[in-house]
Amino acid sequence: MNLATFGFILCGVLLNACAQLLLKAGTNAMGGAIHLSASNLLPTLIKVGTQLPILGGLACYVISVFVWIVGLSRADVTVAYPMLSMGYVVSAVGAWLFLGEVITVQRLVAIGVILVGVTLLARS
């Protein structure tokens, strides 16, 4: 995989992780868990649809799809798709830094395993 291809793949992964963090920040701003029922469906959809972090997260998703398509056009799916696992690493670090979530030792070990796997894959 050349540098440009890796750049598109990485950009897609980072945008996807950013989308996750923004969506979570938006739900946090709404007070946490969303409980849907027939009586609150429309008001909840309006509330969700007017949260700036959620709108930003959705925008990141849309952009990431276009970037990802470019990356897939240049790389084998068997290499590109597993690279998405880097999103777990970025999301975990971002959640820790920006959302105050806890990263336990077990999660750190799992992140290390993911990084080893992505490194081996990128070198194949």
PDB file of C-alpha atoms in Angstrom:
ATOM      1  CA  MET A   1       0.000   0.000   0.000  1.00  0.00           C
ATOM      2  CA  ASN A   2       1.499   3.330  -1.014  1.00  0.00           C
ATOM      3  CA  LEU A   3       1.442   6.472   1.128  1.00  0.00           C
ATOM      4  CA  ALA A   4      -1.448   8.144  -0.725  1.00  0.00           C
ATOM      5  CA  THR A   5      -3.649   5.068  -0.403  1.00  0.00           C
ATOM      6  CA  PHE A   6      -2.796   4.738   3.268  1.00  0.00           C
ATOM      7  CA  GLY A   7      -3.632   8.433   3.659  1.00  0.00           C
ATOM      8  CA  PHE A   8      -7.126   7.964   2.225  1.00  0.00           C
ATOM      9  CA  ILE A   9      -7.723   4.889   4.373  1.00  0.00           C
ATOM     10  CA  LEU A  10      -6.450   6.644   7.493  1.00  0.00           C
ATOM     11  CA  CYS A  11      -8.477   9.779   6.763  1.00  0.00           C
ATOM     12  CA  GLY A  12     -11.609   7.659   6.403  1.00  0.00           C
ATOM     13  CA  VAL A  13     -10.884   5.933   9.707  1.00  0.00           C
ATOM     14  CA  LEU A  14     -10.229   9.224  11.508  1.00  0.00           C
ATOM     15  CA  LEU A  15     -13.395  10.817  10.146  1.00  0.00           C
ATOM     16  CA  ASN A  16     -15.395   7.780  11.216  1.00  0.00           C
ATOM     17  CA  ALA A  17     -13.926   7.914  14.735  1.00  0.00           C
ATOM     18  CA  CYS A  18     -14.571  11.656  14.895  1.00  0.00           C
ATOM     19  CA  ALA A  19     -18.173  10.983  13.902  1.00  0.00           C
ATOM     20  CA  GLN A  20     -18.539   8.524  16.800  1.00  0.00           C
ATOM     21  CA  LEU A  21     -17.140  11.013  19.297  1.00  0.00           C
ATOM     22  CA  LEU A  22     -19.374  13.818  18.038  1.00  0.00           C
ATOM     23  CA  LEU A  23     -22.466  11.608  18.131  1.00  0.00           C
ATOM     24  CA  LYS A  24     -21.675  10.633  21.722  1.00  0.00           C
ATOM     25  CA  ALA A  25     -21.036  14.262  22.672  1.00  0.00           C
ATOM     26  CA  GLY A  26     -24.419  15.127  21.175  1.00  0.00           C
ATOM     27  CA  THR A  27     -26.210  12.449  23.166  1.00  0.00           C
ATOM     28  CA  ASN A  28     -24.392  13.584  26.304  1.00  0.00           C
ATOM     29  CA  ALA A  29     -25.621  17.131  25.654  1.00  0.00           C
ATOM     30  CA  MET A  30     -29.150  15.762  25.471  1.00  0.00           C
ATOM     31  CA  GLY A  31     -28.812  14.178  28.880  1.00  0.00           C
ATOM     32  CA  GLY A  32     -27.591  10.700  28.057  1.00  0.00           C
ATOM     33  CA  ALA A  33     -29.696   7.712  27.062  1.00  0.00           C
ATOM     34  CA  ILE A  34     -32.462   8.289  24.540  1.00  0.00           C
ATOM     35  CA  HIS A  35     -35.714   6.532  25.379  1.00  0.00           C
ATOM     36  CA  LEU A  36     -38.122   6.248  22.472  1.00  0.00           C
ATOM     37  CA  SER A  37     -41.831   5.652  22.596  1.00  0.00           C
ATOM     38  CA  ALA A  38     -44.699   6.307  20.222  1.00  0.00           C
ATOM     39  CA  SER A  39     -45.556   9.498  22.083  1.00  0.00           C
ATOM     40  CA  ASN A  40     -42.082  11.041  22.046  1.00  0.00           C
ATOM     41  CA  LEU A  41     -40.736   9.866  18.692  1.00  0.00           C
ATOM     42  CA  LEU A  42     -41.150  13.132  16.778  1.00  0.00           C
ATOM     43  CA  PRO A  43     -39.955  15.442  19.583  1.00  0.00           C
ATOM     44  CA  THR A  44     -36.944  13.182  20.149  1.00  0.00           C
ATOM     45  CA  LEU A  45     -36.081  13.155  16.437  1.00  0.00           C
ATOM     46  CA  ILE A  46     -36.290  16.955  16.380  1.00  0.00           C
ATOM     47  CA  LYS A  47     -34.115  17.224  19.490  1.00  0.00           C
ATOM     48  CA  VAL A  48     -31.532  14.815  18.045  1.00  0.00           C
ATOM     49  CA  GLY A  49     -31.611  16.545  14.659  1.00  0.00           C
ATOM     50  CA  THR A  50     -30.896  19.952  16.152  1.00  0.00           C
ATOM     51  CA  GLN A  51     -27.836  18.975  18.204  1.00  0.00           C
ATOM     52  CA  LEU A  52     -24.770  20.534  16.562  1.00  0.00           C
ATOM     53  CA  PRO A  53     -22.413  17.723  17.617  1.00  0.00           C
ATOM     54  CA  ILE A  54     -24.769  15.157  16.119  1.00  0.00           C
ATOM     55  CA  LEU A  55     -25.032  17.132  12.879  1.00  0.00           C
ATOM     56  CA  GLY A  56     -21.231  17.398  12.822  1.00  0.00           C
ATOM     57  CA  GLY A  57     -20.939  13.660  13.395  1.00  0.00           C
ATOM     58  CA  LEU A  58     -23.294  12.937  10.521  1.00  0.00           C
ATOM     59  CA  ALA A  59     -21.284  15.290   8.288  1.00  0.00           C
ATOM     60  CA  CYS A  60     -18.105  13.403   9.232  1.00  0.00           C
ATOM     61  CA  TYR A  61     -19.804  10.153   8.247  1.00  0.00           C
ATOM     62  CA  VAL A  62     -20.805  11.495   4.843  1.00  0.00           C
ATOM     63  CA  ILE A  63     -17.313  12.808   4.115  1.00  0.00           C
ATOM     64  CA  SER A  64     -15.736   9.590   5.397  1.00  0.00           C
ATOM     65  CA  VAL A  65     -17.778   7.546   2.918  1.00  0.00           C
ATOM     66  CA  PHE A  66     -16.393   9.501  -0.034  1.00  0.00           C
ATOM     67  CA  VAL A  67     -12.825   9.317   1.288  1.00  0.00           C
ATOM     68  CA  TRP A  68     -13.267   5.607   2.010  1.00  0.00           C
ATOM     69  CA  ILE A  69     -14.489   4.939  -1.535  1.00  0.00           C
ATOM     70  CA  VAL A  70     -11.328   6.561  -2.915  1.00  0.00           C
ATOM     71  CA  GLY A  71      -9.214   4.441  -0.567  1.00  0.00           C
ATOM     72  CA  LEU A  72     -11.051   1.247  -1.540  1.00  0.00           C
ATOM     73  CA  SER A  73     -10.519   2.006  -5.208  1.00  0.00           C
ATOM     74  CA  ARG A  74      -6.776   1.862  -4.542  1.00  0.00           C
ATOM     75  CA  ALA A  75      -6.470  -1.025  -2.074  1.00  0.00           C
ATOM     76  CA  ASP A  76      -7.655  -4.582  -1.630  1.00  0.00           C
ATOM     77  CA  VAL A  77     -10.645  -4.930   0.679  1.00  0.00           C
ATOM     78  CA  THR A  78      -8.717  -7.592   2.585  1.00  0.00           C
ATOM     79  CA  VAL A  79      -6.220  -4.904   3.576  1.00  0.00           C
ATOM     80  CA  ALA A  80      -8.409  -1.794   3.744  1.00  0.00           C
ATOM     81  CA  TYR A  81     -11.349  -3.111   5.746  1.00  0.00           C
ATOM     82  CA  PRO A  82      -9.332  -4.439   8.694  1.00  0.00           C
ATOM     83  CA  MET A  83      -7.706  -0.995   8.902  1.00  0.00           C
ATOM     84  CA  LEU A  84     -11.056   0.223  10.232  1.00  0.00           C
ATOM     85  CA  SER A  85     -10.034  -1.374  13.519  1.00  0.00           C
ATOM     86  CA  MET A  86      -7.730   1.612  14.020  1.00  0.00           C
ATOM     87  CA  GLY A  87     -10.960   3.499  14.630  1.00  0.00           C
ATOM     88  CA  TYR A  88     -11.339   1.587  17.908  1.00  0.00           C
ATOM     89  CA  VAL A  89      -7.996   2.944  19.040  1.00  0.00           C
ATOM     90  CA  VAL A  90      -8.717   6.527  17.976  1.00  0.00           C
ATOM     91  CA  SER A  91     -12.221   6.405  19.465  1.00  0.00           C
ATOM     92  CA  ALA A  92     -10.978   5.059  22.794  1.00  0.00           C
ATOM     93  CA  VAL A  93      -8.266   7.710  23.091  1.00  0.00           C
ATOM     94  CA  GLY A  94     -10.676  10.448  21.989  1.00  0.00           C
ATOM     95  CA  ALA A  95     -13.331   9.282  24.465  1.00  0.00           C
ATOM     96  CA  TRP A  96     -10.733   9.366  27.220  1.00  0.00           C
ATOM     97  CA  LEU A  97      -9.413  12.817  26.254  1.00  0.00           C
ATOM     98  CA  PHE A  98     -12.631  14.591  25.335  1.00  0.00           C
ATOM     99  CA  LEU A  99     -15.461  12.708  27.031  1.00  0.00           C
ATOM    100  CA  GLY A 100     -13.792  11.689  30.274  1.00  0.00           C
ATOM    101  CA  GLU A 101     -14.277   7.970  29.709  1.00  0.00           C
ATOM    102  CA  VAL A 102     -12.041   5.515  31.538  1.00  0.00           C
ATOM    103  CA  ILE A 103      -9.515   3.302  29.764  1.00  0.00           C
ATOM    104  CA  THR A 104      -8.803   0.282  31.945  1.00  0.00           C
ATOM    105  CA  VAL A 105      -5.717  -1.917  31.737  1.00  0.00           C
ATOM    106  CA  GLN A 106      -7.737  -4.559  29.900  1.00  0.00           C
ATOM    107  CA  ARG A 107      -8.790  -1.972  27.317  1.00  0.00           C
ATOM    108  CA  LEU A 108      -5.178  -0.818  26.923  1.00  0.00           C
ATOM    109  CA  VAL A 109      -4.080  -4.401  26.268  1.00  0.00           C
ATOM    110  CA  ALA A 110      -6.865  -4.806  23.698  1.00  0.00           C
ATOM    111  CA  ILE A 111      -5.805  -1.566  22.005  1.00  0.00           C
ATOM    112  CA  GLY A 112      -2.236  -2.871  21.880  1.00  0.00           C
ATOM    113  CA  VAL A 113      -3.400  -6.089  20.225  1.00  0.00           C
ATOM    114  CA  ILE A 114      -5.330  -4.077  17.629  1.00  0.00           C
ATOM    115  CA  LEU A 115      -2.260  -1.940  16.890  1.00  0.00           C
ATOM    116  CA  VAL A 116      -0.075  -5.012  16.448  1.00  0.00           C
ATOM    117  CA  GLY A 117      -2.626  -6.514  14.061  1.00  0.00           C
ATOM    118  CA  VAL A 118      -2.920  -3.341  11.995  1.00  0.00           C
ATOM    119  CA  THR A 119       0.878  -3.048  11.799  1.00  0.00           C
ATOM    120  CA  LEU A 120       1.204  -6.632  10.578  1.00  0.00           C
ATOM    121  CA  LEU A 121      -1.561  -6.092   8.057  1.00  0.00           C
ATOM    122  CA  ALA A 122      -0.111  -2.844   6.722  1.00  0.00           C
ATOM    123  CA  ARG A 123       3.221  -4.580   6.115  1.00  0.00           C
ATOM    124  CA  SER A 124       1.669  -7.463   4.168  1.00  0.00           C
TER     125      SER A 124
END
